[in-house]
mmCIF file of C-alpha atoms and ligand atoms in Angstrom:
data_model
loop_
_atom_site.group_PDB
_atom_site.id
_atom_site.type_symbol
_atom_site.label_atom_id
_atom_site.label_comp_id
_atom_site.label_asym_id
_atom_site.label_seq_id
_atom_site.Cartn_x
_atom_site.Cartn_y
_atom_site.Cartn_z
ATOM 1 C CA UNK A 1 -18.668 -15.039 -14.506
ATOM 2 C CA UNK A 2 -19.384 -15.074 -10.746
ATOM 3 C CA UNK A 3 -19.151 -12.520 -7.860
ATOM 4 C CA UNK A 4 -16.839 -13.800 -5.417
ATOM 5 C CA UNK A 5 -17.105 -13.532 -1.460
ATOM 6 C CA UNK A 6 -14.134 -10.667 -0.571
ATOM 7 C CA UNK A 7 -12.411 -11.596 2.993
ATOM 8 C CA UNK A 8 -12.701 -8.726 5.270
ATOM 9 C CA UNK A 9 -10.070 -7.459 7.637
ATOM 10 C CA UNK A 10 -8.533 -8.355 10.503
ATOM 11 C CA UNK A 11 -8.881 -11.837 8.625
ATOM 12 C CA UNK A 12 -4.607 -13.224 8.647
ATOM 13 C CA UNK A 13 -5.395 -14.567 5.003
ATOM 14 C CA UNK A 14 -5.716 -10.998 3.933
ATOM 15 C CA UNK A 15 -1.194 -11.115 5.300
ATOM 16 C CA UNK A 16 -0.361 -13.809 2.687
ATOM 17 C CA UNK A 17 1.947 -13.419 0.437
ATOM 18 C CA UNK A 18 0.569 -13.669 -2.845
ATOM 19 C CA UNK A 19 2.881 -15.734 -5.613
ATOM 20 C CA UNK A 20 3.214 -14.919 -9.088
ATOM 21 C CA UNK A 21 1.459 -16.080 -12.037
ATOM 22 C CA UNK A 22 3.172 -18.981 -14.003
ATOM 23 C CA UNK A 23 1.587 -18.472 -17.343
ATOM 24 C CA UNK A 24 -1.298 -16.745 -18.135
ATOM 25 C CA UNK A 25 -4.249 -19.669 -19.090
ATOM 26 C CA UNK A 26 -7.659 -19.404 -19.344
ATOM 27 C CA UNK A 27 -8.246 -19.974 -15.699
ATOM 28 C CA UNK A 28 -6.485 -16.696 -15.363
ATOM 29 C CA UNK A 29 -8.693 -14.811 -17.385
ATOM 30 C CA UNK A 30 -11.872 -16.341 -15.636
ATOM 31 C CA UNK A 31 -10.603 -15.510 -12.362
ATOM 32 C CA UNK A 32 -9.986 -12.278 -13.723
ATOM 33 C CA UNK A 33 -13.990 -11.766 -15.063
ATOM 34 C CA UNK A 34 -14.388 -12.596 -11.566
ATOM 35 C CA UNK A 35 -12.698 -10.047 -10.174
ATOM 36 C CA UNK A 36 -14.076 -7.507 -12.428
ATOM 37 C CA UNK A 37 -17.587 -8.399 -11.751
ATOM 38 C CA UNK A 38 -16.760 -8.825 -7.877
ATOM 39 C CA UNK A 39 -14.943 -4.905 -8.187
ATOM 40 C CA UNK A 40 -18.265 -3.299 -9.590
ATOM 41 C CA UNK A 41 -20.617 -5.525 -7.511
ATOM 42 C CA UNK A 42 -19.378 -3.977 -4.339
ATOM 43 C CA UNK A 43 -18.754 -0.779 -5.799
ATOM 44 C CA UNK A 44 -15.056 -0.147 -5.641
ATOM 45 C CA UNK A 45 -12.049 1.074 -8.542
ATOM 46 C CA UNK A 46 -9.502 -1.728 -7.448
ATOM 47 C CA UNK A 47 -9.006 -5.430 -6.253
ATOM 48 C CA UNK A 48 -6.371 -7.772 -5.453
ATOM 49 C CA UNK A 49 -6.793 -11.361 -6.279
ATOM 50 C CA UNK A 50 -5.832 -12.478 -2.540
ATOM 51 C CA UNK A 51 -8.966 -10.341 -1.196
ATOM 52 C CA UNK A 52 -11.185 -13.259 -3.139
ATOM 53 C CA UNK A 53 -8.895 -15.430 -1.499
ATOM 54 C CA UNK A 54 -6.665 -16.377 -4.380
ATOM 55 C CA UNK A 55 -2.974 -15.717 -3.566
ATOM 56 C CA UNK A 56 -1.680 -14.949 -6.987
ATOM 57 C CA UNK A 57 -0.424 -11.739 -8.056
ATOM 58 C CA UNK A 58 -3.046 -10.117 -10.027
ATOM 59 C CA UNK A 59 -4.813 -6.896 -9.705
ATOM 60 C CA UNK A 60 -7.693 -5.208 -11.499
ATOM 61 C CA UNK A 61 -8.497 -1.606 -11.460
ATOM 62 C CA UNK A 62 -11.154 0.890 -13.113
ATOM 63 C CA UNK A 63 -11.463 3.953 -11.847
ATOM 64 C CA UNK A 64 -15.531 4.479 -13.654
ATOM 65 C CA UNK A 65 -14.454 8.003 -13.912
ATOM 66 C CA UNK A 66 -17.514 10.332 -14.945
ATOM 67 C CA UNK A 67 -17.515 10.341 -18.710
ATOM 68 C CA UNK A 68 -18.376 14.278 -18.708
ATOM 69 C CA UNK A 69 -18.114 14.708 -22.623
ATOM 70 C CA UNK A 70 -20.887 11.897 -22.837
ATOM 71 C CA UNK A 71 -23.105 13.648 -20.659
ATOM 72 C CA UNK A 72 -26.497 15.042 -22.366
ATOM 73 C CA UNK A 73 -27.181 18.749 -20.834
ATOM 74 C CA UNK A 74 -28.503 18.763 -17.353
ATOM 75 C CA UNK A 75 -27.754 15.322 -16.997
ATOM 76 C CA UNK A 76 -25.980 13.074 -14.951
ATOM 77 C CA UNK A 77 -22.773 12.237 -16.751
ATOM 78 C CA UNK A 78 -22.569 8.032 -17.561
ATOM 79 C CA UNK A 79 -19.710 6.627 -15.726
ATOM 80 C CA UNK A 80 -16.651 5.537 -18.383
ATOM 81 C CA UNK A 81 -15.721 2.057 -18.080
ATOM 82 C CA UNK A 82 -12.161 1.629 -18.112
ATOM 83 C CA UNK A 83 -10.958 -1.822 -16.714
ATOM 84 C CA UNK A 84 -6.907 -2.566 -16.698
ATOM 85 C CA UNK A 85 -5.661 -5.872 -15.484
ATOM 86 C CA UNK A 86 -2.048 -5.887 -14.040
ATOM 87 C CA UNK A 87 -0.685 -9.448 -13.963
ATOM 88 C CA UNK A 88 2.761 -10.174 -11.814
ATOM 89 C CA UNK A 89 2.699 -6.326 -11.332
ATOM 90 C CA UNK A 90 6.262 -4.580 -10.574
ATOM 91 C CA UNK A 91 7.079 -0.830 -9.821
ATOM 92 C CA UNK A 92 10.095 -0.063 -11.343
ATOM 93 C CA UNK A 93 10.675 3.551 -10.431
ATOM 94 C CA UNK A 94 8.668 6.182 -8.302
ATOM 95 C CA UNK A 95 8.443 10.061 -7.699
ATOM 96 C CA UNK A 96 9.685 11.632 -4.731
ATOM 97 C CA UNK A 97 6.909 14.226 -4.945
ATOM 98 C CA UNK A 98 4.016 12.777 -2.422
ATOM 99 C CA UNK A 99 0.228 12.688 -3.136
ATOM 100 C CA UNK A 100 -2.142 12.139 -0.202
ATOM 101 C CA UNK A 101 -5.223 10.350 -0.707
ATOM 102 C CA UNK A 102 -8.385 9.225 1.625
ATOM 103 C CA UNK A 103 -7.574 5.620 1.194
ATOM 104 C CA UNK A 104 -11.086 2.972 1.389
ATOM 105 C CA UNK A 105 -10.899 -0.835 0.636
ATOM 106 C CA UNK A 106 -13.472 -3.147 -0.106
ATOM 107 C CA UNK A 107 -11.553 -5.659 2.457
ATOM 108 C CA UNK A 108 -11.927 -2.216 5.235
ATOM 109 C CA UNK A 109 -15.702 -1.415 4.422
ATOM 110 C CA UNK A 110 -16.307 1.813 5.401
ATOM 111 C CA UNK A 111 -13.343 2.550 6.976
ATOM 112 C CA UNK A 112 -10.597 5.349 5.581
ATOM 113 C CA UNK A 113 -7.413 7.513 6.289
ATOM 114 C CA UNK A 114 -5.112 9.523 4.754
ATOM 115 C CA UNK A 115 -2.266 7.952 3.118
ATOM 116 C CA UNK A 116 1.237 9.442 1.474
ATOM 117 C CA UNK A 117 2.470 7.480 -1.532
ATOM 118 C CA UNK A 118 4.659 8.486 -4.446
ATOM 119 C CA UNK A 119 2.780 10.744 -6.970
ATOM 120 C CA UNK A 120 3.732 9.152 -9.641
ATOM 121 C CA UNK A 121 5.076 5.378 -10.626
ATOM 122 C CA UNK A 122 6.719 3.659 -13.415
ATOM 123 C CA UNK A 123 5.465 -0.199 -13.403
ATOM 124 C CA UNK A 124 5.699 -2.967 -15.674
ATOM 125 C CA UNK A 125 2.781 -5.787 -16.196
ATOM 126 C CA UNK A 126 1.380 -8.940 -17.864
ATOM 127 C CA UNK A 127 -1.428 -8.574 -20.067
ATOM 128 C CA UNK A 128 -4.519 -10.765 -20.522
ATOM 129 C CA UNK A 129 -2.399 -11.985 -23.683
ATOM 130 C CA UNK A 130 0.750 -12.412 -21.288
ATOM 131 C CA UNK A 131 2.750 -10.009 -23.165
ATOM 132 C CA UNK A 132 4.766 -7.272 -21.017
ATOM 133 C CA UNK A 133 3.748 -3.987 -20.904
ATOM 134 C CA UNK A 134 5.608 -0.611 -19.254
ATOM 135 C CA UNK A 135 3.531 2.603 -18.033
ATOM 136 C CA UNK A 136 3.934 5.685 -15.609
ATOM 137 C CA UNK A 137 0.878 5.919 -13.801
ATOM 138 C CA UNK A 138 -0.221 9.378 -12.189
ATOM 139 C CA UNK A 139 -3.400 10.828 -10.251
ATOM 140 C CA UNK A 140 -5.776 8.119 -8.485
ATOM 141 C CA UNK A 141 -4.152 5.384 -10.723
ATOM 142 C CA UNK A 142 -0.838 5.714 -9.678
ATOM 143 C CA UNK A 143 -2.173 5.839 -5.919
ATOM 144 C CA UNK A 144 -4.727 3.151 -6.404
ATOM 145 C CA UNK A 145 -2.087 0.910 -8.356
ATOM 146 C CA UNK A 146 0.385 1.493 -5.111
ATOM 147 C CA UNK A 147 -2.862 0.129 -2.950
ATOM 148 C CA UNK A 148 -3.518 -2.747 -4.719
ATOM 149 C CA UNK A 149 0.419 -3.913 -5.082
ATOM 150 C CA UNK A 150 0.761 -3.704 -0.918
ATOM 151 C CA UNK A 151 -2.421 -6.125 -0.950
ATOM 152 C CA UNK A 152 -0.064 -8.688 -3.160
ATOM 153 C CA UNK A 153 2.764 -8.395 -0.106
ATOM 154 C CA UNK A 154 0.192 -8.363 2.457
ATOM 155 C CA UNK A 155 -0.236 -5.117 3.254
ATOM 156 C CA UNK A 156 -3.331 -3.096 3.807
ATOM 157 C CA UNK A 157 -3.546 0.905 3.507
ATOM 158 C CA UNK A 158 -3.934 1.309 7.580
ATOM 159 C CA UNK A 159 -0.069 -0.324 7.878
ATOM 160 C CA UNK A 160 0.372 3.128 6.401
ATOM 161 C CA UNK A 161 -1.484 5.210 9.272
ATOM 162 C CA UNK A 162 0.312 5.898 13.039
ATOM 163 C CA UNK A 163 -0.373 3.706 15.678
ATOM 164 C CA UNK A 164 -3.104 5.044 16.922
ATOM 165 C CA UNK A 165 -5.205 5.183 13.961
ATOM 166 C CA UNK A 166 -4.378 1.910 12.981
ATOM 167 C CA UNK A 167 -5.929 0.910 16.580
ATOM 168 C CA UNK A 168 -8.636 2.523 16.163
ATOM 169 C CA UNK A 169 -9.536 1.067 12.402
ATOM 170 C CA UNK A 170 -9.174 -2.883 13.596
ATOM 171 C CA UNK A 171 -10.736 -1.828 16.968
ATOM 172 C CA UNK A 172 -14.093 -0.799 14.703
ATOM 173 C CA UNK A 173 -13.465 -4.015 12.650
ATOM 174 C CA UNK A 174 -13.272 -6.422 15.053
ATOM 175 C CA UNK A 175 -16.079 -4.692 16.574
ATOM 176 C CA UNK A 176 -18.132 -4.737 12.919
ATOM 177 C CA UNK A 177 -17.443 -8.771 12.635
ATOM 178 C CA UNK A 178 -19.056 -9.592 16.371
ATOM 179 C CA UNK A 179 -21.836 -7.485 15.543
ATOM 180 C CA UNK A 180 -22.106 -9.800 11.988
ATOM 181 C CA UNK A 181 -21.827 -12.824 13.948
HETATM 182 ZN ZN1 ZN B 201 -7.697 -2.639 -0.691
#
């Protein structure tokens, strides 16, 4: 396993197009270990293949929820590992109710806004294995599933803001990357 470099926005790659799997191999599953280690490296709950700069569709999430229960008294609770891999990912229904969330992304470091999606989403997957799998996703998981898909079409979460937030967010980027240079 190996952390990967993530591309940072306003980088163009980040606007590819990312094709689907053909197969899931071995080389899928390392990328994926990857991505994992990559995602909890930085810290963040979700990452799209494409922001390692591999155009595939392929997503990881864990949301490292506090495991409360686990928790001894007066302690801090340990943080429950729960990584899910979504391979050629496809939303097949969503809710018209609306949850807003304040939207980060490792590709937009610490950068965030508001964003509307559907509450709640019915999607369909490859596993590790390849098989198909079918879930409705609710809470953070529906919203950070609905994140990660836009990075597969080449979207990021301030497409999603008005204009003039949207200026403002690549106006500190840009700004952030001369400073780096
Ligand atoms: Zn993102």
């Amino acid at each position: 396993m190996a952390i990967r470099g993530i591309i940072e926005a306003p980088d163009p790659y980040l606007r590819t197009i990312s094709k689907p799997v053909e197969g899931v191999s071995d080389s899928t599953r390392a990328l994926v270990a990857d991505m994992f280690e990559t995602m909890y490296a930085a810290p963040g709950i979700g990452l799209a293949a494409i922001q390692v700069g591999v155009p595939e569709r392929i997503l990881v999430i864990d949301l490292q929820r506090p495991d409360t229960e686990a928790a001894a008294e007066g302690e801090e609770p340990p943080v429950l590992r729960e990584p899910r891999v979504f391979i050629n990912p496809e939303i097949l229904w969503e809710s018209d109710d609306v949850s807003s969330y304040n939207e980060g992304c490792l590709s937009v470091p610490e950068l965030y806004g508001d964003v509307d999606r559907p509450a709640r989403v019915r999607v369909k997957w490859l596993d590790l294995d390849g098989a198909s799998q079918e879930a409705e996703l609710d809470g953070l998981m529906a919203t950070c599933f609905q994140h990660e898909m836009d990075h597969l079409d080449g979207v990021l979460f301030y497409d999603h803001l008005s204009k003039l937030k949207r200026d403002m967010i690549v106006k500190k980027l840009v700004k952030a990357q001369k400073r780096a240079a």
